[in-house]
Coordinates of C-alpha atoms (C1' of nucleotides) in Angstrom, one line a residue:
Chain A
M72 CA -0.1 0.0 0.0
Y73 CA 0.8 3.6 -0.3
I74 CA 2.9 2.8 -3.5
E75 CA 2.0 5.6 -6.0
S76 CA 2.5 4.5 -9.5
A77 CA 3.0 6.9 -12.0
L78 CA -0.2 8.0 -14.5
T79 CA 0.5 7.4 -17.8
R80 CA 1.2 10.0 -20.1
H81 CA -2.1 9.6 -22.4
D82 CA -4.3 9.3 -19.6
V83 CA -3.1 12.7 -17.9
T84 CA -2.3 14.8 -21.1
E85 CA -5.9 14.0 -22.2
A86 CA -7.5 14.7 -18.9
F87 CA -5.3 18.2 -18.7
P88 CA -5.2 20.0 -21.7
P89 CA -2.0 22.3 -21.5
H90 CA -4.2 25.3 -20.9
A91 CA -5.5 23.9 -17.8
L92 CA -2.6 24.3 -16.1
T93 CA -0.2 27.0 -17.2
P94 CA -0.4 30.3 -15.5
Q95 CA -2.9 32.8 -17.4
G96 CA -5.2 35.3 -16.3
P97 CA -5.9 36.3 -12.7
A98 CA -6.2 32.6 -11.2
H99 CA -3.3 31.9 -8.9
E100 CA -1.2 34.7 -9.9
H101 CA 1.6 35.7 -8.2
P102 CA 2.4 39.6 -8.2
A103 CA 4.2 40.8 -11.1
H104 CA 6.8 43.1 -9.6
P105 CA 5.2 46.8 -9.7
A106 CA 6.9 49.7 -12.1
G107 CA 7.9 46.9 -14.6
G108 CA 11.2 45.6 -12.4
V109 CA 12.7 42.5 -12.0
S110 CA 10.7 39.8 -10.9
L111 CA 11.1 36.2 -9.6
Q112 CA 9.4 34.8 -13.0
S113 CA 11.8 36.8 -15.0
L114 CA 14.6 35.9 -13.0
F115 CA 14.0 32.2 -14.2
A116 CA 13.1 33.5 -18.0
K117 CA 16.5 33.2 -19.5
Q118 CA 17.0 29.6 -18.0
P119 CA 16.4 26.4 -20.5
V120 CA 13.0 24.5 -19.6
E121 CA 13.1 21.0 -18.7
K122 CA 10.4 18.5 -18.9
F123 CA 9.5 16.2 -16.4
E124 CA 6.9 13.0 -17.5
A125 CA 3.9 12.6 -14.9
G126 CA 5.2 10.2 -12.1
T127 CA 8.9 11.3 -12.3
A128 CA 10.6 13.0 -9.5
V129 CA 12.5 16.0 -10.0
F130 CA 14.4 15.4 -6.8
W131 CA 14.2 13.1 -3.8
E132 CA 14.1 13.9 0.1
G133 CA 17.7 13.7 1.3
D134 CA 19.5 14.5 -2.0
A135 CA 21.8 17.6 -2.1
A136 CA 19.7 20.5 -2.3
S137 CA 21.8 21.8 -5.3
H138 CA 19.4 24.0 -7.0
V139 CA 16.1 26.1 -7.1
F140 CA 13.2 25.3 -9.7
E141 CA 10.7 27.5 -11.1
V142 CA 7.5 25.6 -12.3
T143 CA 6.4 27.4 -15.6
E144 CA 3.9 24.1 -16.3
G145 CA 2.0 21.2 -14.8
V146 CA 1.5 20.4 -11.0
L147 CA 3.8 18.5 -8.6
R148 CA 3.2 17.1 -5.3
I149 CA 5.7 17.9 -2.2
F150 CA 5.8 14.5 0.1
R151 CA 7.8 12.9 2.9
M152 CA 7.8 9.4 4.0
M153 CA 8.1 7.8 7.3
N154 CA 10.2 4.7 7.5
D155 CA 7.3 2.0 7.2
G156 CA 5.8 3.5 4.0
R157 CA 3.3 6.4 5.4
R158 CA 3.1 9.1 3.0
V159 CA 2.3 12.4 3.5
I160 CA 2.0 15.4 1.0
T161 CA 2.7 18.5 2.4
G162 CA 1.6 20.9 -0.7
F163 CA 1.1 20.9 -4.3
V164 CA 3.0 23.0 -6.4
Y165 CA 1.6 25.2 -9.3
P166 CA 3.0 27.4 -12.3
G167 CA 4.6 30.1 -10.9
D168 CA 5.5 28.6 -7.8
L169 CA 9.1 28.3 -6.3
L170 CA 10.4 24.7 -5.8
G171 CA 13.3 23.8 -3.5
V172 CA 14.2 27.1 -1.4
S173 CA 15.4 26.3 1.7
L174 CA 18.6 26.4 4.0
E175 CA 19.3 22.6 4.4
R176 CA 22.1 21.0 2.7
H177 CA 19.5 18.3 1.4
Y178 CA 16.0 18.6 0.0
L179 CA 13.8 17.7 3.2
Y180 CA 11.2 16.4 0.9
T181 CA 10.4 14.6 -2.4
A182 CA 9.0 16.5 -5.5
E183 CA 7.3 14.2 -8.0
A184 CA 5.4 15.5 -11.3
V185 CA 1.9 14.5 -10.9
T186 CA 1.2 15.6 -14.3
P187 CA 3.6 16.5 -17.0
V188 CA 5.9 19.4 -15.6
K189 CA 8.0 22.1 -17.4
L190 CA 10.2 23.9 -15.3
R191 CA 13.4 26.0 -15.3
R192 CA 16.2 25.9 -12.5
F193 CA 19.0 27.7 -10.8
A194 CA 22.0 26.4 -9.1
R195 CA 21.3 27.2 -5.7
A196 CA 24.7 29.7 -5.3
R197 CA 23.4 31.6 -8.2
F198 CA 20.2 31.9 -7.1
Q199 CA 21.3 33.0 -3.8
H200 CA 23.7 35.5 -5.6
E201 CA 20.7 37.0 -7.5
I202 CA 18.5 37.4 -4.5
Q203 CA 21.2 38.5 -2.3
N204 CA 22.2 41.9 -5.1
S205 CA 18.7 42.7 -5.6
P206 CA 16.3 44.7 -3.4
E207 CA 13.6 43.9 -5.9
L208 CA 13.7 40.0 -5.6
R209 CA 14.2 40.1 -1.9
P210 CA 11.0 41.2 -0.7
Q211 CA 9.1 39.0 -3.5
L212 CA 10.9 35.7 -2.1
F213 CA 10.0 36.7 1.4
A214 CA 6.3 37.1 0.4
R215 CA 6.6 33.7 -1.3
L216 CA 7.6 32.5 2.2
C217 CA 5.0 34.2 3.9
D218 CA 2.5 33.0 2.0
E219 CA 3.6 29.5 2.4
M220 CA 3.9 29.6 6.2
A221 CA 0.4 30.6 5.9
A222 CA -1.1 28.3 3.8
A223 CA 0.8 25.5 6.4
Q224 CA -1.1 26.9 9.3
D225 CA -4.3 26.5 7.0
Q226 CA -3.3 22.9 6.9
M227 CA -2.3 22.3 10.5
V228 CA -5.7 23.4 11.4
L229 CA -7.3 21.1 9.0
L230 CA -5.1 18.4 10.0
A231 CA -5.4 18.7 13.5
R232 CA -9.2 19.3 14.2
K233 CA -11.4 18.8 10.6
T234 CA -13.5 16.0 10.1
A235 CA -12.9 14.0 6.9
E236 CA -16.0 16.2 5.2
E237 CA -14.2 19.3 6.0
R238 CA -11.1 18.4 4.8
V239 CA -12.0 17.3 1.5
A240 CA -14.6 20.4 1.4
S241 CA -11.7 22.3 2.3
F242 CA -9.7 21.0 -0.3
L243 CA -12.1 21.4 -3.2
L244 CA -12.5 24.9 -2.0
V245 CA -9.3 26.0 -2.1
I246 CA -8.0 24.3 -5.8
A247 CA -11.4 25.9 -7.2
R248 CA -10.0 29.4 -5.9
R249 CA -6.6 28.7 -7.0
L250 CA -7.7 27.7 -10.7
G251 CA -9.5 31.2 -10.7
A252 CA -13.0 29.6 -11.6
A253 CA -14.5 32.6 -9.8
R254 CA -15.4 34.2 -13.3
E255 CA -18.0 31.3 -13.9
T256 CA -21.0 30.6 -12.2
M257 CA -20.6 27.3 -12.7
P258 CA -17.1 26.8 -12.0
V259 CA -15.3 23.3 -13.3
V260 CA -12.7 22.6 -11.2
E261 CA -9.7 20.5 -12.4
I262 CA -8.3 18.2 -10.1
P263 CA -5.1 16.9 -11.2
M264 CA -4.0 14.6 -8.7
T265 CA -5.5 11.2 -7.7
R266 CA -7.5 10.2 -4.9
L267 CA -4.5 8.6 -3.0
D268 CA -2.6 12.0 -3.6
M269 CA -5.5 13.7 -2.1
A270 CA -5.7 11.4 0.8
D271 CA -2.1 11.5 1.5
Y272 CA -2.5 15.3 1.6
L273 CA -5.4 15.5 3.7
G274 CA -4.5 12.8 6.4
L275 CA -7.3 10.2 5.2
T276 CA -7.6 7.1 3.3
I277 CA -8.6 6.8 -0.6
E278 CA -11.7 4.9 0.8
T279 CA -12.8 8.0 2.7
V280 CA -12.2 10.8 0.3
S281 CA -13.9 8.4 -2.1
R282 CA -17.0 7.9 0.2
I283 CA -16.6 11.9 0.7
M284 CA -17.2 12.4 -3.0
T285 CA -19.9 10.6 -3.9
R286 CA -21.6 11.8 -0.7
L287 CA -20.8 15.7 -2.0
T288 CA -22.1 14.5 -5.3
Q289 CA -25.4 12.8 -4.0
R290 CA -26.2 16.2 -1.9
G291 CA -25.6 17.9 -5.1
V292 CA -22.6 19.9 -4.0
I293 CA -20.8 19.3 -6.8
E294 CA -20.8 17.1 -9.8
P295 CA -18.1 14.8 -11.0
N296 CA -17.1 15.5 -14.9
G297 CA -14.7 12.4 -15.2
R298 CA -12.2 11.4 -12.6
H299 CA -10.2 14.7 -12.8
A300 CA -12.5 17.5 -12.7
I301 CA -15.8 18.5 -10.8
F302 CA -18.4 21.4 -11.2
V303 CA -19.1 23.0 -8.1
R304 CA -22.7 23.4 -8.1
K305 CA -23.4 24.8 -4.5
L306 CA -20.4 26.9 -3.5
R307 CA -21.6 28.8 -0.3
L308 CA -22.8 25.1 1.1
L309 CA -19.1 23.9 0.2
A310 CA -17.5 26.9 2.0
T311 CA -19.9 25.9 5.0
L312 CA -18.9 22.2 5.0
A313 CA -15.5 23.3 4.7
G314 CA -15.8 25.0 8.5
E315 CA -13.9 28.2 7.7
C316 CA -14.3 30.9 9.8
E317 CA -16.9 33.7 8.9
E318 CA -14.1 36.2 7.2
K319 CA -12.9 33.9 5.1
A320 CA -16.2 32.4 4.0
G321 CA -17.3 34.6 0.9
V322 CA -17.3 33.5 -2.6
L323 CA -14.5 33.0 -4.7
H324 CA -13.0 35.9 -5.8
E325 CA -13.3 37.6 -2.5
A326 CA -10.4 34.8 -1.2
A327 CA -7.8 36.1 -3.6
P328 CA -6.2 38.3 -1.7
V329 CA -4.2 41.2 -3.0
R330 CA -0.4 40.1 -2.3
R331 CA 1.6 42.9 -2.3
A332 CA 5.3 42.5 -1.1
V333 CA 5.5 45.5 1.0
W334 CA 8.7 44.5 2.7
P335 CA 11.3 43.9 3.3
Q336 CA 12.7 45.9 0.4
Chain B
M66 CA -14.9 22.8 26.1
Y67 CA -12.1 23.9 24.9
I68 CA -12.0 27.3 27.1
E69 CA -8.7 27.9 28.5
S70 CA -8.2 29.5 31.4
A71 CA -5.5 31.3 32.9
L72 CA -2.6 29.4 35.0
T73 CA -2.1 31.3 38.1
R74 CA 0.9 33.1 38.5
H75 CA 2.0 31.4 41.8
D76 CA 1.2 27.9 40.0
V77 CA 3.7 28.6 37.3
T78 CA 6.5 30.6 38.6
E79 CA 7.1 27.8 41.3
A80 CA 6.9 25.1 38.4
F81 CA 9.0 27.3 36.3
P82 CA 12.0 29.0 38.0
P83 CA 13.0 31.8 35.6
H84 CA 16.4 29.8 34.8
A85 CA 14.7 27.0 33.1
L86 CA 12.8 28.9 30.5
T87 CA 15.5 31.7 29.7
P88 CA 18.3 31.3 27.1
Q89 CA 21.5 30.0 28.3
G90 CA 24.2 27.5 27.4
P91 CA 23.7 25.4 23.7
A92 CA 19.9 25.2 24.4
H93 CA 17.5 26.0 22.0
E94 CA 20.1 28.4 20.7
H95 CA 19.8 31.0 18.0
P96 CA 23.1 31.6 15.9
A97 CA 24.8 34.3 17.3
H98 CA 25.8 36.1 13.8
P99 CA 29.3 35.4 13.1
A100 CA 32.3 37.9 13.2
G101 CA 30.4 40.0 16.4
G102 CA 28.0 41.8 14.0
V103 CA 24.6 42.8 14.5
S104 CA 22.3 40.1 15.5
L105 CA 18.4 39.7 15.4
Q106 CA 18.8 39.6 19.4
S107 CA 21.0 42.7 19.7
L108 CA 18.5 44.9 17.2
F109 CA 15.6 44.3 20.0
A110 CA 18.1 44.8 22.8
K111 CA 17.4 48.2 23.0
Q112 CA 13.7 47.9 23.3
P113 CA 12.2 48.2 26.7
V114 CA 11.0 44.8 28.2
E115 CA 7.4 43.9 28.6
K116 CA 5.8 41.5 30.9
F117 CA 2.7 39.5 30.5
E118 CA 1.3 37.3 32.8
A119 CA 0.6 33.6 32.3
G120 CA -2.7 33.4 30.9
T121 CA -2.8 36.6 29.0
A122 CA -2.6 37.4 25.0
V123 CA 0.0 39.5 23.4
F124 CA -2.1 40.0 20.6
W125 CA -5.3 38.2 18.9
E126 CA -6.1 37.0 15.9
G127 CA -7.3 39.9 13.4
D128 CA -5.6 42.3 15.0
A129 CA -4.0 45.0 13.2
A130 CA -0.8 43.5 12.8
S131 CA 1.5 46.4 14.3
H132 CA 4.8 45.1 15.8
V133 CA 7.0 42.3 15.6
F134 CA 8.2 40.6 19.0
E135 CA 11.1 39.3 20.6
V136 CA 10.7 36.9 23.6
T137 CA 13.1 37.0 26.2
E138 CA 11.7 34.9 28.8
G139 CA 8.6 32.4 29.1
V140 CA 6.7 30.2 26.5
L141 CA 3.7 31.4 24.8
R142 CA 1.4 29.5 22.5
I143 CA 0.5 30.3 19.0
F144 CA -2.9 29.1 18.0
R145 CA -6.0 29.5 15.8
M146 CA -9.5 29.1 16.7
M147 CA -12.5 27.7 14.3
N148 CA -15.7 28.8 14.2
D149 CA -17.5 26.5 16.7
G150 CA -14.1 26.6 19.2
R151 CA -12.0 24.0 18.2
R152 CA -8.3 25.5 19.0
V153 CA -5.4 24.4 17.0
I154 CA -2.2 25.2 18.6
T155 CA 0.2 25.9 15.6
G156 CA 3.4 26.1 17.7
F157 CA 5.0 27.3 20.7
V158 CA 7.3 30.3 21.0
Y159 CA 10.8 30.2 23.2
P160 CA 13.1 32.6 24.4
G161 CA 15.1 33.7 21.5
D162 CA 12.0 33.4 19.2
L163 CA 10.7 36.0 16.9
L164 CA 6.7 36.6 17.1
G165 CA 4.5 38.3 14.8
V166 CA 6.7 38.1 11.4
S167 CA 4.3 38.3 8.5
L168 CA 3.4 40.0 5.7
E169 CA -0.6 40.2 6.3
R170 CA -2.5 43.4 7.8
H171 CA -3.4 41.6 10.6
Y172 CA -2.1 38.8 12.9
L173 CA -3.3 35.1 11.5
Y174 CA -3.1 34.0 15.2
T175 CA -3.6 34.5 18.7
A176 CA -0.1 34.5 20.8
E177 CA -1.2 34.0 24.4
A178 CA 1.3 33.9 27.5
V179 CA 1.7 30.0 29.0
T180 CA 4.1 30.7 31.7
P181 CA 5.0 34.9 32.9
V182 CA 6.8 36.1 29.7
K183 CA 9.1 38.5 28.7
L184 CA 9.2 40.7 25.5
R185 CA 10.6 43.5 23.7
R186 CA 8.8 45.0 20.6
F187 CA 9.2 47.1 17.6
A188 CA 6.9 48.7 15.5
R189 CA 6.7 46.9 12.0
A190 CA 7.7 49.7 9.9
R191 CA 10.7 50.3 12.2
F192 CA 11.5 46.7 12.2
Q193 CA 10.9 46.4 8.1
H194 CA 13.4 49.5 8.0
E195 CA 16.1 48.0 10.2
I196 CA 16.2 44.6 8.2
Q197 CA 16.0 46.1 4.5
N198 CA 18.7 48.3 5.5
S199 CA 20.9 45.1 7.1
P200 CA 22.4 42.9 4.8
E201 CA 23.6 41.2 8.0
L202 CA 20.0 40.9 9.4
R203 CA 18.1 39.8 6.3
P204 CA 19.7 36.3 6.3
Q205 CA 19.0 35.8 9.7
L206 CA 15.6 36.7 9.4
F207 CA 15.6 34.6 6.4
A208 CA 17.1 31.3 8.3
R209 CA 14.1 31.6 10.9
L210 CA 11.5 31.3 8.4
C211 CA 13.3 28.6 6.7
D212 CA 13.3 26.8 9.9
E213 CA 9.7 27.5 11.0
M214 CA 8.9 26.1 7.7
A215 CA 10.7 23.0 8.6
A216 CA 9.1 22.6 11.7
A217 CA 5.3 23.1 10.2
Q218 CA 6.4 20.3 8.1
D219 CA 7.1 17.9 10.4
Q220 CA 4.2 18.9 12.4
M221 CA 2.0 18.3 9.2
V222 CA 3.5 14.9 9.2
L223 CA 2.7 14.4 12.8
L224 CA -0.8 15.5 12.3
A225 CA -1.7 13.5 9.3
R226 CA 0.0 9.9 9.9
K227 CA 1.1 9.5 13.4
T228 CA -0.8 7.6 15.9
A229 CA -1.3 9.1 19.3
E230 CA 1.4 7.7 20.9
E231 CA 4.0 8.6 18.0
R232 CA 2.5 11.9 18.5
V233 CA 3.1 12.4 22.5
A234 CA 6.4 10.8 21.9
S235 CA 7.5 13.3 19.3
F236 CA 6.3 16.3 21.2
L237 CA 8.3 14.9 24.3
L238 CA 11.2 14.3 22.0
V239 CA 11.2 17.9 20.2
I240 CA 11.0 19.7 24.0
A241 CA 13.6 17.6 25.3
R242 CA 15.9 18.6 22.7
R243 CA 15.0 22.3 22.7
L244 CA 15.8 22.3 26.5
G245 CA 19.1 21.1 25.6
A246 CA 19.1 18.2 28.0
A247 CA 21.5 16.5 26.2
R248 CA 24.2 16.6 28.6
E249 CA 22.5 14.8 31.4
T250 CA 22.3 10.9 31.2
M251 CA 18.8 11.5 32.6
P252 CA 17.3 14.2 31.4
V253 CA 14.7 16.5 33.2
V254 CA 12.2 17.7 30.4
E255 CA 10.4 20.9 31.7
I256 CA 7.0 20.9 30.1
P257 CA 5.4 24.5 31.0
M258 CA 2.1 23.9 28.7
T259 CA -1.2 22.2 30.4
R260 CA -2.6 19.0 28.7
L261 CA -5.2 20.8 27.3
D262 CA -2.3 23.1 25.4
M263 CA -0.2 19.4 24.4
A264 CA -3.8 18.2 23.2
D265 CA -4.3 21.1 21.1
Y266 CA -1.2 21.2 19.6
L267 CA -1.1 17.4 18.7
G268 CA -4.6 17.2 17.3
L269 CA -5.7 14.9 20.3
T270 CA -8.1 15.2 23.3
I271 CA -6.9 15.7 27.2
E272 CA -7.9 12.2 27.7
T273 CA -6.0 10.6 25.1
V274 CA -2.8 12.8 26.0
S275 CA -3.1 12.1 29.6
R276 CA -3.7 8.1 29.0
I277 CA -0.5 8.0 26.6
M278 CA 1.6 9.6 29.6
T279 CA 0.3 7.4 31.7
R280 CA 1.4 4.5 29.4
L281 CA 4.9 5.6 29.0
T282 CA 5.1 5.8 32.3
Q283 CA 4.2 2.4 32.9
R284 CA 6.5 1.0 30.4
G285 CA 9.3 3.1 32.0
V286 CA 10.0 5.2 29.1
I287 CA 9.5 8.6 31.2
E288 CA 9.0 9.1 34.9
P289 CA 6.9 12.0 36.0
N290 CA 8.1 14.9 38.3
G291 CA 5.3 16.8 39.2
R292 CA 2.6 17.9 36.4
H293 CA 5.1 20.0 34.5
A294 CA 8.3 18.0 33.8
I295 CA 9.1 14.7 33.5
F296 CA 12.8 12.3 33.3
V297 CA 13.1 10.9 30.3
R298 CA 14.5 7.4 31.3
K299 CA 14.6 5.5 27.8
L300 CA 15.3 8.0 25.1
R301 CA 16.1 5.7 22.6
L302 CA 12.8 3.6 22.8
L303 CA 11.2 7.5 23.2
A304 CA 12.9 8.2 19.7
T305 CA 11.4 4.6 18.2
L306 CA 8.3 5.3 19.5
A307 CA 8.0 8.5 17.7
G308 CA 8.1 7.2 14.4
E309 CA 11.0 9.1 13.4
C310 CA 12.9 8.6 10.3
E311 CA 16.2 6.8 10.5
E312 CA 18.3 10.1 10.0
K313 CA 16.7 11.8 12.9
A314 CA 16.6 9.1 15.2
G315 CA 19.8 9.6 17.1
V316 CA 20.4 10.6 20.9
L317 CA 19.6 14.2 21.9
H318 CA 22.6 16.3 20.6
E319 CA 22.8 15.0 17.0
A320 CA 19.8 16.3 16.7
A321 CA 20.8 20.0 16.9
P322 CA 21.7 20.8 13.9
V323 CA 24.2 23.8 13.3
R324 CA 22.5 26.4 11.9
R325 CA 24.1 28.6 9.7
A326 CA 22.3 31.6 8.1
V327 CA 24.5 30.8 4.6
W328 CA 21.8 32.8 2.2
P329 CA 20.8 35.2 0.9
Q330 CA 23.0 38.2 2.4
Chain C
dC267 C1' -9.2 -11.2 -24.5
dG268 C1' -7.1 -11.0 -19.8
dG269 C1' -4.2 -8.0 -17.0
dT270 C1' -3.6 -3.6 -14.5
dC271 C1' -4.9 0.6 -12.2
dG272 C1' -7.6 3.9 -10.4
dG273 C1' -11.6 4.2 -8.1
dT274 C1' -16.4 2.7 -6.2
dT275 C1' -18.9 0.4 -2.8
dG276 C1' -20.0 -3.0 1.5
dA277 C1' -18.7 -5.0 6.0
dA278 C1' -16.3 -5.2 10.0
dG279 C1' -12.9 -3.4 13.5
dC280 C1' -10.3 -0.6 16.1
dG281 C1' -8.2 3.9 17.7
dC282 C1' -9.5 7.7 19.8
dA283 C1' -13.4 10.7 21.1
dT284 C1' -17.1 11.4 24.4
dC285 C1' -19.0 11.0 28.4
dA286 C1' -18.8 10.9 33.2
dA287 C1' -16.6 10.3 37.9
dT288 C1' -12.9 11.0 40.8
dC289 C1' -8.8 12.6 42.2
dC290 C1' -5.4 15.8 43.8
dA291 C1' -2.7 20.0 44.7
dA292 C1' -3.6 24.7 45.9
dG293 C1' -6.5 28.6 47.1
dT294 C1' -10.2 30.6 49.9
dG295 C1' -12.6 32.0 53.9
dG296 C1' -14.6 31.3 58.0
Chain D
dC50 C1' -6.8 24.9 61.7
dC51 C1' -10.4 22.8 58.5
dA52 C1' -14.4 22.8 55.4
dC53 C1' -15.3 24.0 51.1
dT54 C1' -14.3 25.4 46.3
dT55 C1' -11.6 25.5 41.7
dG56 C1' -9.2 24.1 37.9
dG57 C1' -6.3 20.4 36.0
dA58 C1' -5.4 15.7 35.6
dT59 C1' -6.6 10.7 35.5
dT60 C1' -9.3 6.7 34.9
dG61 C1' -13.2 4.1 33.3
dA62 C1' -17.4 3.1 29.9
dT63 C1' -19.0 3.8 26.0
dG64 C1' -20.1 5.1 21.2
dC65 C1' -18.8 7.0 16.9
dG66 C1' -15.8 8.2 12.7
dC67 C1' -12.6 6.5 9.9
dT68 C1' -9.7 2.6 8.6
dT69 C1' -9.2 -1.8 7.2
dC70 C1' -10.1 -5.8 4.5
dA71 C1' -12.2 -7.5 0.7
dA72 C1' -15.0 -7.7 -3.8
dC73 C1' -16.3 -5.5 -8.0
dC74 C1' -16.3 -1.6 -11.4
dG75 C1' -14.9 0.9 -15.7
dA76 C1' -11.0 2.8 -18.7
dC77 C1' -7.2 1.3 -20.8
dC78 C1' -3.8 -1.9 -22.9
dG79 C1' -0.9 -5.4 -24.4

DNA sequence: CGGTCGGTTGAAGCGCATCAATCCAAGTGG
DNA sequence: CCACTTGGATTGATGCGCTTCAACCGACCG
């Protein structure tokens, strides 16, 4: 159990045409730096693009942490394993996100392509150099770290105290918001990862995830559209089921905060 | 339920004489900056010290995030609440730690004194200013954030996949290491927080925490020394019970990594 | 066609939560 | 000094939510 096998390339490319997982529009957008200056994106722009097939690892937990990556297309899972094979996915990485930023000598987690992935890399030393010499890039990197920290705290709340239904609802809500489906009244939410991925991310089993998904379907909250996409039919109800705090429990677009890299410059 | 009442001052001060919760020796030491330069500690050193009694809040989730703090004495709990009162403690803050560093306008969590606490504060704008003008301080702050991120991931693993016993064992192990009890063959581990705090940190109930503690006692792994301290009798076994990965499963002093603020400078 | 893989569904079991009683240490007031 | 209170912690009995085990389905593939 807990053996994750690769999706076949065919399977994935069919389910996720390139446009779905490429940064575009206001969805999951990292702040373009004001005043047309340098951005983290533009820093990586000159590096050659590398491709990874679905199911392959970009690096492994314990590898020497030699590079920093920027994802330009596709989705990855970040996970750690316990001795006996228990797996915990600590996050998913989307286009525009950075990967491998840390102080340790070795990567603390494995990064594996969920879908076909395209990314660019920097040698760590060079990335350091670029960052430390750019008063424009530093606050951007800092902002990314803070966002990641906030997400980690949300996840801790989810794992520590939420029920299975609340966990699944929270997850669906987050990816609905991330994919920027806000503009549509009946948002289609792409779910690139497998049920096992969801389970290992939510601290549940595949069976429980599956049961909750069918229950949400039966209640008309969501409507499946193939294995890897759903329509969200009752967004407000979904938010309620997610057990969110009031201030967050608005509709989709309210949840996309205006993230500004205000400091330290 | 989940109502946290304050410890009386007497209760706490008796259980935790000042020396126990003040930074000293190699325990839980943040890196003094090399070459005798400026450190985050020294930055705060000129600020006046403020005292908070056990059980009082330094700030609340949702407050305008106006200040950044450095703890000089005592322990705090950092937590978030769900609508219905479920509480999740996302971390404990020890002397030498920073508090309230984030990009949001409002604090994302409440910070409450577990024991009597002494701390210094900076207005956020001024802290920003100091950081952005100091190529010595920036990497130190960055290092703190990375450490915090790593700790958050450990916690996610704990909450997502560990059993109750593994959670409690992990917790005891971490605070044993933090308090730097390595030098003693029979380390005394101070546990300033209540069982409820432990439960809300570990995603369990007080009853379960209590049961596990007595079970560990019966097996001779630990030996209680009052309510807020234990002797660790079988450290290796405790590490095994914690379900750690091999590379971490050494003795105490192996677990205190040499943290160097290597980048970005 | 059988084989594989991801997913769904059902039945049974278990680990932790819940509910409740009791204990203990310390504080309080007569 | 002693009854009484209070809050944290422990311990036991019971219940439930999720896991575990197992069967089965449908899509895809060699």
